[in-house]
PDB file of C-alpha atoms and ligand atoms in Angstrom:
ATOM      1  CA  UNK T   1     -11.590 -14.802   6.546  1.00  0.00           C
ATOM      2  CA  UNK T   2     -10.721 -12.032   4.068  1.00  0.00           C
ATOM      3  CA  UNK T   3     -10.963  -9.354   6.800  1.00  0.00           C
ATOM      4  CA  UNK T   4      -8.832 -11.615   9.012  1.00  0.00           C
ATOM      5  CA  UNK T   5      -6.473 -11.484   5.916  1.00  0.00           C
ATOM      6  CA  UNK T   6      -6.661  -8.254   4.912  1.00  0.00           C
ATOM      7  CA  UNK T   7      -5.844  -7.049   8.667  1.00  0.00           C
ATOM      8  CA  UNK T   8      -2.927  -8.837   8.529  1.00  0.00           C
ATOM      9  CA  UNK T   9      -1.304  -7.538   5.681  1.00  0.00           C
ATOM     10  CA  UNK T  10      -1.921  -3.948   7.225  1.00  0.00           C
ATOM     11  CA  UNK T  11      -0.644  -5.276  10.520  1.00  0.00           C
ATOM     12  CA  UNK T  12       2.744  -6.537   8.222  1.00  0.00           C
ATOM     13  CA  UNK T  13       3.097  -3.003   6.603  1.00  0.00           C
ATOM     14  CA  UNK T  14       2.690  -1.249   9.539  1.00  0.00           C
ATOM     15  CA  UNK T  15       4.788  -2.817  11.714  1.00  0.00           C
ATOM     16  CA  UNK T  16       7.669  -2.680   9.044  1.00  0.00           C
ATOM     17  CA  UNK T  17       6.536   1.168   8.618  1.00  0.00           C
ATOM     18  CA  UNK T  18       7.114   1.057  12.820  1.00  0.00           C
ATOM     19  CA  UNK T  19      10.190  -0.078  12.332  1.00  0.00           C
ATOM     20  CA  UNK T  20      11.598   2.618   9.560  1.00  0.00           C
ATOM     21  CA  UNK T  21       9.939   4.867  11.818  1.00  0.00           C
ATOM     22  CA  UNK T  22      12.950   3.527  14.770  1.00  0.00           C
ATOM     23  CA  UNK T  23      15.631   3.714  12.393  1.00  0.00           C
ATOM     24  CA  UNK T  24      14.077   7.687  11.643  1.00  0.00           C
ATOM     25  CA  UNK T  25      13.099   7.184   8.134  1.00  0.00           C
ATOM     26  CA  UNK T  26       9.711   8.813   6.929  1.00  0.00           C
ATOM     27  CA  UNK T  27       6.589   6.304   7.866  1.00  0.00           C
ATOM     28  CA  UNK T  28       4.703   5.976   4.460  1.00  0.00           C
ATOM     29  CA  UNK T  29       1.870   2.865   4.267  1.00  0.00           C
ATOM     30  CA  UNK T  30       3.597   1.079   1.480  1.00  0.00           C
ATOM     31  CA  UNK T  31       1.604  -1.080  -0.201  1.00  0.00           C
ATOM     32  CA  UNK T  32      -2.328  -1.059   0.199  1.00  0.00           C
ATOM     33  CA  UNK T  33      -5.408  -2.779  -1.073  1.00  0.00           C
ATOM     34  CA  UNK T  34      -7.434  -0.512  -3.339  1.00  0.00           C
ATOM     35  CA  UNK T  35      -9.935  -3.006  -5.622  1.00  0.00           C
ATOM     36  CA  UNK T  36     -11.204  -6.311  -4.554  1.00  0.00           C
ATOM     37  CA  UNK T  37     -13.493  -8.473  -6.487  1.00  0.00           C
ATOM     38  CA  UNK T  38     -14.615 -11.622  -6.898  1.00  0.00           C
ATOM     39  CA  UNK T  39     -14.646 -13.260 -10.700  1.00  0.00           C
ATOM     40  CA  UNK T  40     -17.159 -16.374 -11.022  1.00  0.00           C
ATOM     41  CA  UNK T  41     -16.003 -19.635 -12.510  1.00  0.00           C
ATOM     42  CA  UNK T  42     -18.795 -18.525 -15.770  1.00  0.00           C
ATOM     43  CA  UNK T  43     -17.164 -15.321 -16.128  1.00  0.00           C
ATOM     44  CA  UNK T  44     -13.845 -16.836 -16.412  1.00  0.00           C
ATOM     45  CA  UNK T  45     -15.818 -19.442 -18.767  1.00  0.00           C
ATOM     46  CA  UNK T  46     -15.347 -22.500 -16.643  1.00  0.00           C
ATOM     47  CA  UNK T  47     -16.439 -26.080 -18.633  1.00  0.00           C
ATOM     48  CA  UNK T  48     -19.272 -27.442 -16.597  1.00  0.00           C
ATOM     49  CA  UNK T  49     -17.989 -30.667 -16.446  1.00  0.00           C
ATOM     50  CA  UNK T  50     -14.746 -31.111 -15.135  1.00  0.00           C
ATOM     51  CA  UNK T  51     -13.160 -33.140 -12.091  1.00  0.00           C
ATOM     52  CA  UNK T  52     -10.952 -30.358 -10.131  1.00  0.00           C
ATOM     53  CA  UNK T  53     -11.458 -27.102  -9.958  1.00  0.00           C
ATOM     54  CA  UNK T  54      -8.879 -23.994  -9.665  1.00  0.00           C
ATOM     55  CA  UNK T  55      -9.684 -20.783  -7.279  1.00  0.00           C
ATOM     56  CA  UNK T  56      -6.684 -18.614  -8.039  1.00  0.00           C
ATOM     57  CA  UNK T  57      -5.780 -14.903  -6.557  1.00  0.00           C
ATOM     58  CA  UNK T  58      -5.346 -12.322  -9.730  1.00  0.00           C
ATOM     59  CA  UNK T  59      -2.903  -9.264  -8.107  1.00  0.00           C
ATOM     60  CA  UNK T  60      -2.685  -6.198 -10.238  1.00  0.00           C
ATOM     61  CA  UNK T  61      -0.098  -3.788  -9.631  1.00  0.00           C
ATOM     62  CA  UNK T  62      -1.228  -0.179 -10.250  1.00  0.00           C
ATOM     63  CA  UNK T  63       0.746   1.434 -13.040  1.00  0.00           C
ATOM     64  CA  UNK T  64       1.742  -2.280 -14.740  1.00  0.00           C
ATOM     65  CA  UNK T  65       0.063  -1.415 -17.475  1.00  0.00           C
ATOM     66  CA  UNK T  66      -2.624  -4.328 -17.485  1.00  0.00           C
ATOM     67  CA  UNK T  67      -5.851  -3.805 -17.992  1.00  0.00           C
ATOM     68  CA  UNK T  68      -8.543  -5.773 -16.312  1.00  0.00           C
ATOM     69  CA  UNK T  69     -10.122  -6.342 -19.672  1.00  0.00           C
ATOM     70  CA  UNK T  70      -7.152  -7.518 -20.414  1.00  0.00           C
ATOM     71  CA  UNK T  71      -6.467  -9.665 -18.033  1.00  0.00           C
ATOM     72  CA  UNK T  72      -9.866 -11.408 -18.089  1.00  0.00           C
ATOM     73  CA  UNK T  73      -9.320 -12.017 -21.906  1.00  0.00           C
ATOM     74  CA  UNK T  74      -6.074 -14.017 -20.919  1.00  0.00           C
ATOM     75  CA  UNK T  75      -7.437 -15.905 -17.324  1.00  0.00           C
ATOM     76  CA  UNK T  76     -10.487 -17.080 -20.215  1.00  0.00           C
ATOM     77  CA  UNK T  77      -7.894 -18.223 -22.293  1.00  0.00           C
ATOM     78  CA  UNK T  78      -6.256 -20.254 -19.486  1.00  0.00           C
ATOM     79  CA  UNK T  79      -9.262 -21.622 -18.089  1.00  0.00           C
ATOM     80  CA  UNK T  80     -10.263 -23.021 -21.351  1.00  0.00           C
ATOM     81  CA  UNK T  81      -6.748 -24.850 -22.180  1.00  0.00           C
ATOM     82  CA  UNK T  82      -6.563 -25.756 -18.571  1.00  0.00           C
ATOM     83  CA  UNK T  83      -9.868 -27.261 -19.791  1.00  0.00           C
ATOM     84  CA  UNK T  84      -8.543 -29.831 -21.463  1.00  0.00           C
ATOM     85  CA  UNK T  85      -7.478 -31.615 -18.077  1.00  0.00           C
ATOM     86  CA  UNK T  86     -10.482 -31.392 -16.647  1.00  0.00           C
ATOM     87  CA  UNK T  87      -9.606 -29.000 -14.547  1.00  0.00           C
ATOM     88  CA  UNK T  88     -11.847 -25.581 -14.308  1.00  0.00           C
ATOM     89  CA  UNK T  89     -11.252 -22.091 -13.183  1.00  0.00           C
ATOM     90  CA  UNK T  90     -13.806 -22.172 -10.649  1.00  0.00           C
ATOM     91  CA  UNK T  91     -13.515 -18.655  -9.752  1.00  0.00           C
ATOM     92  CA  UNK T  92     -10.463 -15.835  -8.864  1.00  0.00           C
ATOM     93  CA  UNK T  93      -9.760 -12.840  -6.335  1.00  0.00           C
ATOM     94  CA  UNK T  94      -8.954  -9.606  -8.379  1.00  0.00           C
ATOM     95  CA  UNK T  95      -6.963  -7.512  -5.994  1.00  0.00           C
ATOM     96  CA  UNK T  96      -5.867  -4.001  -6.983  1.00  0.00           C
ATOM     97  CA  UNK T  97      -2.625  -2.780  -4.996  1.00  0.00           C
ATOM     98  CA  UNK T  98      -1.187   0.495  -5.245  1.00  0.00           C
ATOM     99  CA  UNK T  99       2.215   0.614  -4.542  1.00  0.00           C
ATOM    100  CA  UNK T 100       5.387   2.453  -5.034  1.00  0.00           C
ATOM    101  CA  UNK T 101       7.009   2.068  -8.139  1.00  0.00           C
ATOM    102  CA  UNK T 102      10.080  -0.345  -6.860  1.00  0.00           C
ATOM    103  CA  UNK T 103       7.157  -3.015  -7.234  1.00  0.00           C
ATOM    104  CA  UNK T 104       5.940  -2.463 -10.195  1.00  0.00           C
ATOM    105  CA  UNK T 105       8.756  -4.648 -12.009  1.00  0.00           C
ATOM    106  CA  UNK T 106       9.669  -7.968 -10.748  1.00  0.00           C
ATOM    107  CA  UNK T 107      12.722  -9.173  -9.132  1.00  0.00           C
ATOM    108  CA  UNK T 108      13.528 -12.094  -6.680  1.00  0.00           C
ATOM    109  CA  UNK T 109      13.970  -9.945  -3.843  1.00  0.00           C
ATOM    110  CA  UNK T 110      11.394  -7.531  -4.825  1.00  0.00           C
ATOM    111  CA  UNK T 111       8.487  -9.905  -5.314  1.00  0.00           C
ATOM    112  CA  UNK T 112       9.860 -11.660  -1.832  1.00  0.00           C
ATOM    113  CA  UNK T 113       9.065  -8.384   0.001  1.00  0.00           C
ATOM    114  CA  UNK T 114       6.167  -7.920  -2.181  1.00  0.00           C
ATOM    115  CA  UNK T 115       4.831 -11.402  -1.028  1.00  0.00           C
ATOM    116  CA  UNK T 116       5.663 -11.067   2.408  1.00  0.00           C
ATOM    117  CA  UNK T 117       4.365  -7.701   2.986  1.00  0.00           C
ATOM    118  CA  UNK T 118       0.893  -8.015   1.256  1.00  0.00           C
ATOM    119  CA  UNK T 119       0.168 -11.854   1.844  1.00  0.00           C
ATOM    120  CA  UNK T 120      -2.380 -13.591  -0.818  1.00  0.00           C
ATOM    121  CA  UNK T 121      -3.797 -16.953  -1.326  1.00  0.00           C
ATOM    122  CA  UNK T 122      -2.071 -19.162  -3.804  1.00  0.00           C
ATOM    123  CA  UNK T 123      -1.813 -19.996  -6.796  1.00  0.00           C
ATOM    124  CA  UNK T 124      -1.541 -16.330  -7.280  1.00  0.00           C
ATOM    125  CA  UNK T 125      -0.736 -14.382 -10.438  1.00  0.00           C
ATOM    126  CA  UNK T 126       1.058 -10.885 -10.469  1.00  0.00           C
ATOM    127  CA  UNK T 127       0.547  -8.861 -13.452  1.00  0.00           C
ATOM    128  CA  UNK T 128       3.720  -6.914 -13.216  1.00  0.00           C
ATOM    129  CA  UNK T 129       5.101  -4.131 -15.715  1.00  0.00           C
ATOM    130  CA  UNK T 130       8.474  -5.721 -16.747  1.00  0.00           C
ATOM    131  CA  UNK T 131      11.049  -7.800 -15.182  1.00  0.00           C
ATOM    132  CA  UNK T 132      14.588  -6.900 -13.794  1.00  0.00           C
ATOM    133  CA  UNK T 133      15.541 -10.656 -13.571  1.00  0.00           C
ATOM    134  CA  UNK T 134      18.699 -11.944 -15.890  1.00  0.00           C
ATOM    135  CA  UNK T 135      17.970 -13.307 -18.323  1.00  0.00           C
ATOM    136  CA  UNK T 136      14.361 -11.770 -18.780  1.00  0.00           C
ATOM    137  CA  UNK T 137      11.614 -13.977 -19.290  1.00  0.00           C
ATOM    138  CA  UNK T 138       8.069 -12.270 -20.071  1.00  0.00           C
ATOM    139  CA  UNK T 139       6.657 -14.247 -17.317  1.00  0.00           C
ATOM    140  CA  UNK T 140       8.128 -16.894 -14.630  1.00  0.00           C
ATOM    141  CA  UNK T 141       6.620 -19.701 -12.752  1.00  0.00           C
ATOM    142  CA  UNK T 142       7.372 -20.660  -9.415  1.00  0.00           C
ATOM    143  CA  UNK T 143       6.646 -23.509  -7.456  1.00  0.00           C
ATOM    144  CA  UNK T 144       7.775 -25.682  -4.854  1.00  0.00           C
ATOM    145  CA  UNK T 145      11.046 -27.124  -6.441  1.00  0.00           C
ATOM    146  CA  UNK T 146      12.347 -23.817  -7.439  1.00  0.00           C
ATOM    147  CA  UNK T 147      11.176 -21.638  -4.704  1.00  0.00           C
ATOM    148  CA  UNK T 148      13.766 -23.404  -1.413  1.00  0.00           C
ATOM    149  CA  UNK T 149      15.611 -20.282  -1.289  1.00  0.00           C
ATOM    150  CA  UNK T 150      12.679 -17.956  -1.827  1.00  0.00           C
ATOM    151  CA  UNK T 151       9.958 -19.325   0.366  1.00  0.00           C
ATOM    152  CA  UNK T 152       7.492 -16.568  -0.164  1.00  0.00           C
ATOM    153  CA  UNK T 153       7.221 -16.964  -4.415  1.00  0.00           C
ATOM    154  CA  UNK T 154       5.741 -20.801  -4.295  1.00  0.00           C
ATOM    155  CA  UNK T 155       3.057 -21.230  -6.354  1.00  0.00           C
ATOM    156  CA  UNK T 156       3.401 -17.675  -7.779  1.00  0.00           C
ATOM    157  CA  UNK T 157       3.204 -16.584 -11.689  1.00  0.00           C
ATOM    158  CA  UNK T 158       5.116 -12.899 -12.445  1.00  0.00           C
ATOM    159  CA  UNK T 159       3.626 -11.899 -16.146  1.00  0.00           C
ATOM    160  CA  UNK T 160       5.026  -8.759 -17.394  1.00  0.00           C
ATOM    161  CA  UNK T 161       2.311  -6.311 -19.311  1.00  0.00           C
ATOM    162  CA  UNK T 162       4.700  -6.943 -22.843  1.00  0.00           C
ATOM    163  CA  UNK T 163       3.777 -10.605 -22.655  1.00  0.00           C
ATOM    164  CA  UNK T 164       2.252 -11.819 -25.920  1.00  0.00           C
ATOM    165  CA  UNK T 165      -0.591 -14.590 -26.573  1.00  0.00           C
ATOM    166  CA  UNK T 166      -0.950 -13.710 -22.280  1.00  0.00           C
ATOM    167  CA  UNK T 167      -3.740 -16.392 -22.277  1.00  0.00           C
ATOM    168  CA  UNK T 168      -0.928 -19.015 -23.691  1.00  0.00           C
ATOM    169  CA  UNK T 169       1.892 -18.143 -21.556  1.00  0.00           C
ATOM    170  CA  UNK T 170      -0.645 -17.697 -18.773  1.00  0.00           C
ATOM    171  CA  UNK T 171      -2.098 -21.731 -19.277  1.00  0.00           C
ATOM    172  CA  UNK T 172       1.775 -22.198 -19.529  1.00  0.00           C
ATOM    173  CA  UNK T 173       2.661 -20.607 -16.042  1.00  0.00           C
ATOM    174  CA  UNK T 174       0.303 -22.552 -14.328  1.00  0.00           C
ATOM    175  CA  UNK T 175       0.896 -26.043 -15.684  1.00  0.00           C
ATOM    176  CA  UNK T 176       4.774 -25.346 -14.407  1.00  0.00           C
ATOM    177  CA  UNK T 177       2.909 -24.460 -11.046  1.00  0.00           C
ATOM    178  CA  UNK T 178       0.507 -27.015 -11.084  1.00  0.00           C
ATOM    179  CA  UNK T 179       2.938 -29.710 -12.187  1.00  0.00           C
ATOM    180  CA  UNK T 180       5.677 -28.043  -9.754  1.00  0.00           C
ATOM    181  CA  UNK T 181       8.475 -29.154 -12.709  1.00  0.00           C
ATOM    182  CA  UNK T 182      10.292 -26.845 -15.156  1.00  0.00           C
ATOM    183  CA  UNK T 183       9.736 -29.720 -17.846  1.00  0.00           C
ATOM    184  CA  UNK T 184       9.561 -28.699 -21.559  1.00  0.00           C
ATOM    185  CA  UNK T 185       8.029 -30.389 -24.190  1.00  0.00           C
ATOM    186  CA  UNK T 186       9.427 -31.007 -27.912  1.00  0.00           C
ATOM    187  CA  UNK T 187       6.270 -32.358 -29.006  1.00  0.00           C
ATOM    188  CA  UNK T 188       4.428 -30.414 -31.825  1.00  0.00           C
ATOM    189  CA  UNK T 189       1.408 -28.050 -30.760  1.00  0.00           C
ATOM    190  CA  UNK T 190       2.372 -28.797 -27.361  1.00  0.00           C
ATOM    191  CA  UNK T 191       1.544 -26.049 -24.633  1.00  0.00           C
ATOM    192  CA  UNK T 192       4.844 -26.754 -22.665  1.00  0.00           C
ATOM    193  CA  UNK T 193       7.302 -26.052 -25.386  1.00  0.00           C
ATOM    194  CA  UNK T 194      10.320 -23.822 -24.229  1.00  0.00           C
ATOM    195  CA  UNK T 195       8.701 -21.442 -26.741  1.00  0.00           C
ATOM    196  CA  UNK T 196       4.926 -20.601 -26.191  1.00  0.00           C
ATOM    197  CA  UNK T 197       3.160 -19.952 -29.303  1.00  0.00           C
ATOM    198  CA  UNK T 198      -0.717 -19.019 -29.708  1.00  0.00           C
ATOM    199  CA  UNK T 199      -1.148 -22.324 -31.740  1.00  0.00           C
ATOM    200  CA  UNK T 200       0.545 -24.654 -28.794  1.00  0.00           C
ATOM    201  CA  UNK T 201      -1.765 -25.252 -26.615  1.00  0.00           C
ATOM    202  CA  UNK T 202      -2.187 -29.169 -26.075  1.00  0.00           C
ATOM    203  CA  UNK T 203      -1.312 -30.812 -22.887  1.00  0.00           C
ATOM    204  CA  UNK T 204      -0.745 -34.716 -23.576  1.00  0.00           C
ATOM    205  CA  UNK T 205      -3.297 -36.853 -21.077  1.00  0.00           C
ATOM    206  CA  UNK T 206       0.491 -37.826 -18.909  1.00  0.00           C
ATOM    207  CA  UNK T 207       0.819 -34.028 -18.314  1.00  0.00           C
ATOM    208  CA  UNK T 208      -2.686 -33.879 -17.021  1.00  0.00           C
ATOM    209  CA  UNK T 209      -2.371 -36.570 -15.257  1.00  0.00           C
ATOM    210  CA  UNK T 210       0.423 -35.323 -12.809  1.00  0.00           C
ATOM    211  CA  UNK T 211      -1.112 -31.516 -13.087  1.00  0.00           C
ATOM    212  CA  UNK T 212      -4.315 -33.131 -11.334  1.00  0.00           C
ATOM    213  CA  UNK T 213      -2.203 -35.514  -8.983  1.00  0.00           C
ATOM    214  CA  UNK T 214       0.747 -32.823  -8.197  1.00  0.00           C
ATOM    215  CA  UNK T 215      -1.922 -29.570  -8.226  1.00  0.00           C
ATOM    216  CA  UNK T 216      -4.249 -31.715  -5.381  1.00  0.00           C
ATOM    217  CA  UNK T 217      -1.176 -33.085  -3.756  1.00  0.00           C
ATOM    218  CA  UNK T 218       0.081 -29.323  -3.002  1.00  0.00           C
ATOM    219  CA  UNK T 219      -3.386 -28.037  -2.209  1.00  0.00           C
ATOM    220  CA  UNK T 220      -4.196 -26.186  -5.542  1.00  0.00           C
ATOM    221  CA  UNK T 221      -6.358 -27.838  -6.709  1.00  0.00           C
ATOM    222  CA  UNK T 222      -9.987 -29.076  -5.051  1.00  0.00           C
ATOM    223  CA  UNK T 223     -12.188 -31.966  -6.078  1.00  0.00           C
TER     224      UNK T 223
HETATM  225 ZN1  LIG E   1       8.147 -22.956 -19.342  1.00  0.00          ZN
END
């Protein structure tokens, strides 16, 4: 399965590479896998006892300025608000790609080539540098709703490497995801506020509810 995977990516890379090659423009692999590795549901501090569990695909841009250390501090911090729905962080895919430096900031047409050209499972997260998008969020969520006109994002996160409280805004991603709505809360200490905050991190048991029901509905989530 992953080589099948992996081959195709290469296959999608070359053949575009074929095809600047046609059109006479210098024939450079673009984007390639250079780390792969598999982070256990304990590592990411998954609650034994929960009712759906969450395999998610980590991609790390070289040169976005995360660290893995980093990024393991926030996907902990997820998993245990995510927690609080029962749901666990039963394990992740760290993949390293190099690529050139057009990538390294996100951008709806960008990340759609980025997507398309170096396929991963879903939900997947892209720990990006910065964002080009107006107006600039630190990170964006897309799912089903929101993704018509840009097939290849569903069921993405883009978090840029200035991102504070990353585990927060990380939890927060994925609920949008999960929940495929845009929904904000107003309710105190709530983790779907339009503003994240390191101290809002409650989900109420109705936003649960339809992250479980939407997440398995879509496929994201497994019993
Ligand atoms: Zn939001």
């Amino acid at each position: 399965m992953r080589a099948v995977r992996r081959i195709a990516s290469t296959f999608a890379a070359h053949l575009v590479a074929g095809l600047l090659v046609s059109g006479g423009a210098l024939a450079q692999p673009e984007i390639a896998l250079v780390e792969r590795q598999s982070l256990s549901g304990p590592e990411l501090g998954a609650p034994v006892a929960s009712s759906h569990r969450l395999h998610l695909t980590v991609v790390n841009i070289e040169g976005s300025g995360w660290t893995r250390e980093r990024a393991l501090g926030a996907l902990r911090e997820a998993a245990s608000i995510l927690g609080q729905c029962s749901v666990a962080v039963a394990g992740a895919q760290w993949l390293t790609l190099s690529a050139p430096s057009r990538y390294l900031d996100f951008s709806t047409p960008v990340a759609r080539e980025l997507a398309r050209l170096h396929p991963v499972a879903r939900p997947a997260i892209y720990l990006v540098r910065d964002t080009r998008n107006r107006p600039a969020f630190d990170a964006e969520a897309i799912g089903r709703a929101n993704s018509r006109t840009r097939p290849e994002l569903a069921d993405t996160v883009w978090i840029t490497a200035a991102t504070r409280d990353a585990g927060v805004v990380l939890a927060h991603e994925l609920a949008h995801v999960l929940m495929d709505s845009g929904e904000h809360s107003d309710e105190a200490g709530n983790l779907m506020r339009d503003e994240t905050t390191a101290g809002s991190t409650t989900l109420s048991e109705a936003q649960c509810a339809r992250l479980r029901e939407t997440g398995s509905a879509h496929g994201l989530l497994q019993r």
